[in-house]
Amino acid sequence: MSDSLNAPEAPSPVPHTPGVSVRHTRAKGEPRFPDGPKADPAGSHFERRIRSFQPRRSRVTAGQADALQRLWPKWGLDIDGQRVIDLGELFGNDKPVVLEIGFGMGEATAQMAAADPDTNVLAVDVHTPGQGNLLGLADQNGLANVRVANGDAIILLREMLTPDSLDGLRVYFPDPWPKKRHHKRRLIQPEFLSLAATRLRPGALVHCATDWEPYAEQMLEVLGAHPDFENTQEDGCFAPRPEFRPLTRFEGQGLDKGHVVNDLLFRRVPHQDRSPESHQGR
């Protein structure tokens, strides 16, 4: 999952050419997008812990900035951990909700939302250009079933979602943290899965994909050993890429380099005798 929480410059009031990066100076303390995503929505309200995403700076194009300014009040959500979300109210309907963690620039998210308008997609990332790009795609394609969340997905799951509120979880191409000393930063860990299980309805699909084979093997091992999930593949192995997951540009580049992409499809089994509060995801 990418990150742009370091709050660089706000969009200039001067008219821009579409596709041109936004760069201008702003006063100290001036918010980057006054009506858009906050730089650090949860602030210091929650404990410091090892995170699965790496902060990085990136430019925001004029089109992305425009989408953030116009659409964030309507379709955006800052993960501040200070309230519980009513997903029916957030989307304006009671359709099933799938949580997607780490959507990059949002192309695949938008394609999947367009192909399945009866499923709501709550897409989480901390990469500001990607947030703006996905909002723009949703607007251009009339995707009323997409909401974009900004911040830490762990805080969203633990503090802001209710038990059994999700019908699916998608984690596509998360940071593999290839160095051994960084493996503790990988998102797919037993503690994360225990937390996610409390928010997923029985039968909910967990779909992961990665082009980093050692991480794929770890995902398969961790998911396969977790009592709250079962592999949809009878042989207990990886799944073929389902037709509903688009082939992304990033994935295509990896395939061109000879990378092997693995999909994992697991289902949430009926609840064990345990309470949501017992899984803190820390």
Tab-separated table of C-alpha atoms in Angstrom:
chain	number	residue	atom	x	y	z
A	1	MET	CA	0.000	0.000	0.000
A	2	SER	CA	1.452	3.331	-1.035
A	3	ASP	CA	1.511	6.567	0.920
A	4	SER	CA	1.453	10.328	0.448
A	5	LEU	CA	0.759	11.455	3.981
A	6	ASN	CA	3.610	13.933	4.085
A	7	ALA	CA	1.376	16.764	2.886
A	8	PRO	CA	3.320	18.565	0.143
A	9	GLU	CA	1.879	21.399	-1.899
A	10	ALA	CA	-1.771	22.325	-2.488
A	11	PRO	CA	-3.154	22.810	-6.009
A	12	SER	CA	-2.444	26.235	-7.444
A	13	PRO	CA	-5.376	28.568	-8.106
A	14	VAL	CA	-3.925	29.218	-11.570
A	15	PRO	CA	-5.670	27.211	-14.346
A	16	HIS	CA	-3.863	23.990	-15.200
A	17	THR	CA	-3.392	21.880	-18.271
A	18	PRO	CA	-4.774	18.343	-17.686
A	19	GLY	CA	-2.048	15.892	-16.762
A	20	VAL	CA	0.386	18.570	-15.529
A	21	SER	CA	1.718	18.042	-12.030
A	22	VAL	CA	0.646	20.449	-9.322
A	23	ARG	CA	3.576	22.330	-7.746
A	24	HIS	CA	3.495	25.646	-5.929
A	25	THR	CA	4.461	26.994	-2.557
A	26	ARG	CA	1.931	27.326	0.235
A	27	ALA	CA	1.928	28.872	3.641
A	28	LYS	CA	3.235	26.790	6.529
A	29	GLY	CA	0.391	24.833	8.080
A	30	GLU	CA	-1.926	25.413	5.120
A	31	PRO	CA	-3.740	22.148	4.300
A	32	ARG	CA	-2.856	20.605	0.976
A	33	PHE	CA	-6.504	20.082	0.034
A	34	PRO	CA	-8.775	22.155	2.300
A	35	ASP	CA	-11.820	20.032	1.454
A	36	GLY	CA	-9.910	16.841	0.687
A	37	PRO	CA	-8.086	14.030	2.526
A	38	LYS	CA	-6.249	14.964	5.700
A	39	ALA	CA	-2.500	14.459	5.933
A	40	ASP	CA	-2.749	12.265	9.041
A	41	PRO	CA	-6.401	11.598	9.883
A	42	ALA	CA	-5.811	9.420	12.975
A	43	GLY	CA	-3.141	11.736	14.341
A	44	SER	CA	-1.615	10.561	17.608
A	45	HIS	CA	-4.813	9.023	18.961
A	46	PHE	CA	-3.550	5.467	18.516
A	47	GLU	CA	-0.511	3.455	19.491
A	48	ARG	CA	2.690	3.470	17.536
A	49	ARG	CA	3.278	0.138	15.819
A	50	ILE	CA	4.994	-1.394	12.841
A	51	ARG	CA	3.074	-0.452	9.715
A	52	SER	CA	2.685	-2.335	6.459
A	53	PHE	CA	2.948	0.760	4.267
A	54	GLN	CA	5.860	3.053	3.503
A	55	PRO	CA	5.375	6.840	3.327
A	56	ARG	CA	6.558	8.360	0.047
A	57	ARG	CA	6.152	11.627	-1.780
A	58	SER	CA	4.522	11.873	-5.166
A	59	ARG	CA	3.188	14.625	-7.401
A	60	VAL	CA	-0.509	15.202	-7.887
A	61	THR	CA	-1.720	16.134	-11.356
A	62	ALA	CA	-4.188	18.925	-11.903
A	63	GLY	CA	-6.921	16.410	-12.759
A	64	GLN	CA	-6.300	14.430	-9.585
A	65	ALA	CA	-6.267	17.599	-7.496
A	66	ASP	CA	-9.535	18.729	-9.058
A	67	ALA	CA	-11.152	15.365	-8.279
A	68	LEU	CA	-9.946	15.518	-4.674
A	69	GLN	CA	-11.305	19.016	-4.178
A	70	ARG	CA	-14.674	18.335	-5.820
A	71	LEU	CA	-15.397	14.754	-4.816
A	72	TRP	CA	-13.757	14.111	-1.457
A	73	PRO	CA	-16.613	15.704	0.543
A	74	LYS	CA	-19.016	13.410	-1.344
A	75	TRP	CA	-17.111	10.123	-1.731
A	76	GLY	CA	-14.113	10.412	0.590
A	77	LEU	CA	-13.556	9.139	4.117
A	78	ASP	CA	-10.722	10.014	6.486
A	79	ILE	CA	-9.808	7.116	8.780
A	80	ASP	CA	-9.609	8.972	12.069
A	81	GLY	CA	-10.718	6.108	14.322
A	82	GLN	CA	-13.057	8.419	16.201
A	83	ARG	CA	-16.401	7.018	15.079
A	84	VAL	CA	-18.113	3.858	13.895
A	85	ILE	CA	-19.210	3.937	10.259
A	86	ASP	CA	-22.695	3.043	9.126
A	87	LEU	CA	-21.882	1.526	5.730
A	88	GLY	CA	-25.490	1.748	4.600
A	89	GLU	CA	-25.401	5.478	5.261
A	90	LEU	CA	-21.961	5.866	3.661
A	91	PHE	CA	-23.104	4.289	0.377
A	92	GLY	CA	-26.754	5.251	0.539
A	93	ASN	CA	-27.947	1.657	0.217
A	94	ASP	CA	-27.741	-1.780	1.837
A	95	LYS	CA	-25.808	-3.553	-0.903
A	96	PRO	CA	-22.911	-5.812	0.142
A	97	VAL	CA	-19.600	-4.067	0.812
A	98	VAL	CA	-16.131	-5.269	-0.157
A	99	LEU	CA	-13.067	-3.700	1.447
A	100	GLU	CA	-10.060	-3.222	-0.817
A	101	ILE	CA	-6.753	-2.404	0.868
A	102	GLY	CA	-4.148	-0.729	-1.323
A	103	PHE	CA	-5.592	0.154	-4.723
A	104	GLY	CA	-2.646	1.956	-6.329
A	105	MET	CA	-3.971	4.286	-9.026
A	106	GLY	CA	-7.419	2.693	-8.881
A	107	GLU	CA	-7.811	1.432	-12.457
A	108	ALA	CA	-8.591	-2.163	-11.449
A	109	THR	CA	-10.851	-0.969	-8.633
A	110	ALA	CA	-12.869	1.147	-11.040
A	111	GLN	CA	-13.145	-1.692	-13.570
A	112	MET	CA	-14.383	-4.137	-10.936
A	113	ALA	CA	-16.860	-1.610	-9.550
A	114	ALA	CA	-18.222	-0.954	-13.044
A	115	ALA	CA	-18.571	-4.678	-13.743
A	116	ASP	CA	-20.442	-5.302	-10.471
A	117	PRO	CA	-22.662	-2.305	-9.657
A	118	ASP	CA	-24.572	-4.308	-7.032
A	119	THR	CA	-21.473	-4.494	-4.829
A	120	ASN	CA	-20.142	-1.472	-2.962
A	121	VAL	CA	-16.367	-1.020	-2.817
A	122	LEU	CA	-14.689	0.708	0.106
A	123	ALA	CA	-11.174	1.308	-1.240
A	124	VAL	CA	-8.408	2.237	1.212
A	125	ASP	CA	-5.030	3.751	0.427
A	126	VAL	CA	-2.780	6.559	1.607
A	127	HIS	CA	-1.387	7.544	-1.786
A	128	THR	CA	-2.905	10.926	-2.617
A	129	PRO	CA	-2.465	10.777	-6.427
A	130	GLY	CA	-4.154	7.371	-6.440
A	131	GLN	CA	-7.020	8.674	-4.332
A	132	GLY	CA	-7.563	11.518	-6.760
A	133	ASN	CA	-7.256	9.229	-9.770
A	134	LEU	CA	-9.824	6.749	-8.437
A	135	LEU	CA	-12.245	9.533	-7.564
A	136	GLY	CA	-11.849	10.896	-11.073
A	137	LEU	CA	-12.464	7.471	-12.629
A	138	ALA	CA	-15.539	6.948	-10.457
A	139	ASP	CA	-16.883	10.330	-11.507
A	140	GLN	CA	-16.174	9.834	-15.219
A	141	ASN	CA	-17.810	6.412	-15.248
A	142	GLY	CA	-20.733	7.170	-12.941
A	143	LEU	CA	-19.604	4.675	-10.283
A	144	ALA	CA	-21.818	5.468	-7.333
A	145	ASN	CA	-20.680	2.255	-5.613
A	146	VAL	CA	-17.122	3.450	-4.830
A	147	ARG	CA	-15.941	5.221	-1.690
A	148	VAL	CA	-12.306	6.158	-1.102
A	149	ALA	CA	-10.845	5.954	2.400
A	150	ASN	CA	-7.634	7.665	3.450
A	151	GLY	CA	-5.471	6.273	6.236
A	152	ASP	CA	-4.548	3.101	8.080
A	153	ALA	CA	-6.699	0.078	7.210
A	154	ILE	CA	-5.974	-1.486	10.612
A	155	ILE	CA	-7.580	1.463	12.377
A	156	LEU	CA	-10.507	1.308	9.964
A	157	LEU	CA	-11.096	-2.379	10.705
A	158	ARG	CA	-10.531	-2.196	14.427
A	159	GLU	CA	-12.173	1.099	15.353
A	160	MET	CA	-14.636	2.061	12.637
A	161	LEU	CA	-16.276	-1.075	11.239
A	162	THR	CA	-18.803	-3.261	13.020
A	163	PRO	CA	-18.743	-7.075	13.245
A	164	ASP	CA	-20.014	-8.921	10.160
A	165	SER	CA	-20.205	-5.703	8.154
A	166	LEU	CA	-18.078	-6.778	5.180
A	167	ASP	CA	-18.836	-9.233	2.392
A	168	GLY	CA	-15.313	-9.430	1.061
A	169	LEU	CA	-11.708	-8.345	1.397
A	170	ARG	CA	-9.271	-7.653	-1.457
A	171	VAL	CA	-5.536	-7.200	-1.077
A	172	TYR	CA	-3.880	-6.932	-4.480
A	173	PHE	CA	-0.127	-6.613	-4.850
A	174	PRO	CA	0.699	-5.349	-1.357
A	175	ASP	CA	4.248	-4.256	-0.595
A	176	PRO	CA	6.198	-7.545	-0.373
A	177	TRP	CA	8.843	-6.150	1.979
A	178	PRO	CA	11.392	-8.530	0.435
A	179	LYS	CA	14.189	-8.149	2.991
A	180	LYS	CA	13.946	-10.695	5.777
A	181	ARG	CA	14.250	-8.080	8.521
A	182	HIS	CA	11.180	-6.354	7.052
A	183	HIS	CA	8.921	-9.414	6.829
A	184	LYS	CA	7.207	-8.289	10.050
A	185	ARG	CA	5.815	-5.365	8.032
A	186	ARG	CA	3.892	-7.565	5.626
A	187	LEU	CA	0.152	-7.060	5.910
A	188	ILE	CA	-0.979	-10.677	5.664
A	189	GLN	CA	-0.132	-11.936	9.163
A	190	PRO	CA	-2.147	-14.049	11.644
A	191	GLU	CA	-3.024	-11.004	13.776
A	192	PHE	CA	-4.360	-9.086	10.780
A	193	LEU	CA	-6.437	-12.032	9.628
A	194	SER	CA	-7.920	-12.479	13.109
A	195	LEU	CA	-8.974	-8.838	13.120
A	196	ALA	CA	-10.360	-8.997	9.587
A	197	ALA	CA	-12.307	-12.167	10.432
A	198	THR	CA	-14.338	-10.295	13.038
A	199	ARG	CA	-15.550	-7.827	10.379
A	200	LEU	CA	-16.243	-10.370	7.635
A	201	ARG	CA	-19.529	-12.213	7.366
A	202	PRO	CA	-19.395	-16.018	7.153
A	203	GLY	CA	-18.849	-16.936	3.527
A	204	ALA	CA	-17.109	-13.662	2.701
A	205	LEU	CA	-14.334	-14.030	0.135
A	206	VAL	CA	-10.762	-12.986	0.911
A	207	HIS	CA	-8.863	-12.472	-2.313
A	208	CYS	CA	-5.136	-11.761	-2.337
A	209	ALA	CA	-2.759	-11.493	-5.274
A	210	THR	CA	0.981	-10.935	-5.451
A	211	ASP	CA	3.808	-11.264	-7.952
A	212	TRP	CA	6.367	-11.891	-5.205
A	213	GLU	CA	6.535	-15.673	-4.895
A	214	PRO	CA	8.031	-15.879	-1.372
A	215	TYR	CA	5.240	-13.612	-0.106
A	216	ALA	CA	2.669	-15.720	-1.968
A	217	GLU	CA	3.961	-18.800	-0.169
A	218	GLN	CA	3.731	-17.023	3.176
A	219	MET	CA	0.181	-15.879	2.409
A	220	LEU	CA	-0.825	-19.432	1.534
A	221	GLU	CA	0.727	-20.777	4.714
A	222	VAL	CA	-0.770	-18.134	7.018
A	223	LEU	CA	-4.247	-18.237	5.491
A	224	GLY	CA	-4.226	-22.018	5.306
A	225	ALA	CA	-3.359	-22.310	8.991
A	226	HIS	CA	-5.909	-19.766	10.209
A	227	PRO	CA	-9.021	-21.317	11.786
A	228	ASP	CA	-11.325	-18.564	10.483
A	229	PHE	CA	-10.594	-19.183	6.791
A	230	GLU	CA	-10.697	-22.053	4.331
A	231	ASN	CA	-9.159	-22.354	0.890
A	232	THR	CA	-11.649	-22.406	-1.988
A	233	GLN	CA	-9.251	-24.671	-3.890
A	234	GLU	CA	-9.706	-28.338	-3.051
A	235	ASP	CA	-6.003	-29.011	-3.492
A	236	GLY	CA	-5.154	-26.320	-0.942
A	237	CYS	CA	-3.058	-24.406	-3.455
A	238	PHE	CA	-3.177	-21.125	-5.326
A	239	ALA	CA	-6.205	-20.243	-7.433
A	240	PRO	CA	-6.297	-19.354	-11.127
A	241	ARG	CA	-6.749	-15.635	-11.671
A	242	PRO	CA	-10.525	-15.155	-11.624
A	243	GLU	CA	-12.040	-13.325	-14.560
A	244	PHE	CA	-13.428	-10.636	-12.284
A	245	ARG	CA	-9.917	-9.439	-11.327
A	246	PRO	CA	-8.625	-7.271	-14.193
A	247	LEU	CA	-5.086	-7.614	-15.444
A	248	THR	CA	-3.506	-4.382	-14.233
A	249	ARG	CA	-0.747	-2.375	-15.876
A	250	PHE	CA	1.499	-3.095	-12.899
A	251	GLU	CA	0.777	-6.800	-13.195
A	252	GLY	CA	1.447	-6.758	-16.925
A	253	GLN	CA	4.829	-5.156	-16.349
A	254	GLY	CA	5.675	-7.877	-13.849
A	255	LEU	CA	4.617	-10.622	-16.233
A	256	ASP	CA	6.781	-9.085	-18.940
A	257	LYS	CA	9.723	-9.401	-16.552
A	258	GLY	CA	8.964	-13.060	-15.938
A	259	HIS	CA	7.261	-12.628	-12.582
A	260	VAL	CA	4.771	-15.287	-11.500
A	261	VAL	CA	1.458	-13.897	-10.222
A	262	ASN	CA	-0.399	-15.957	-7.643
A	263	ASP	CA	-4.011	-15.499	-6.545
A	264	LEU	CA	-5.365	-16.782	-3.249
A	265	LEU	CA	-9.106	-17.205	-2.674
A	266	PHE	CA	-10.209	-18.064	0.860
A	267	ARG	CA	-13.632	-17.956	2.520
A	268	ARG	CA	-14.585	-16.855	5.998
A	269	VAL	CA	-15.851	-19.923	7.830
A	270	PRO	CA	-18.710	-19.707	10.382
A	271	HIS	CA	-17.713	-17.791	13.485
A	272	GLN	CA	-15.776	-19.495	16.208
A	273	ASP	CA	-16.605	-18.901	19.873
A	274	ARG	CA	-14.668	-15.684	20.179
A	275	SER	CA	-15.432	-11.981	20.515
A	276	PRO	CA	-14.328	-9.168	18.163
A	277	GLU	CA	-12.656	-7.419	21.073
A	278	SER	CA	-10.234	-10.303	21.473
A	279	HIS	CA	-8.559	-9.400	18.151
A	280	GLN	CA	-6.782	-6.107	18.360
A	281	GLY	CA	-4.665	-6.465	15.227
A	282	ARG	CA	-1.636	-4.972	16.917
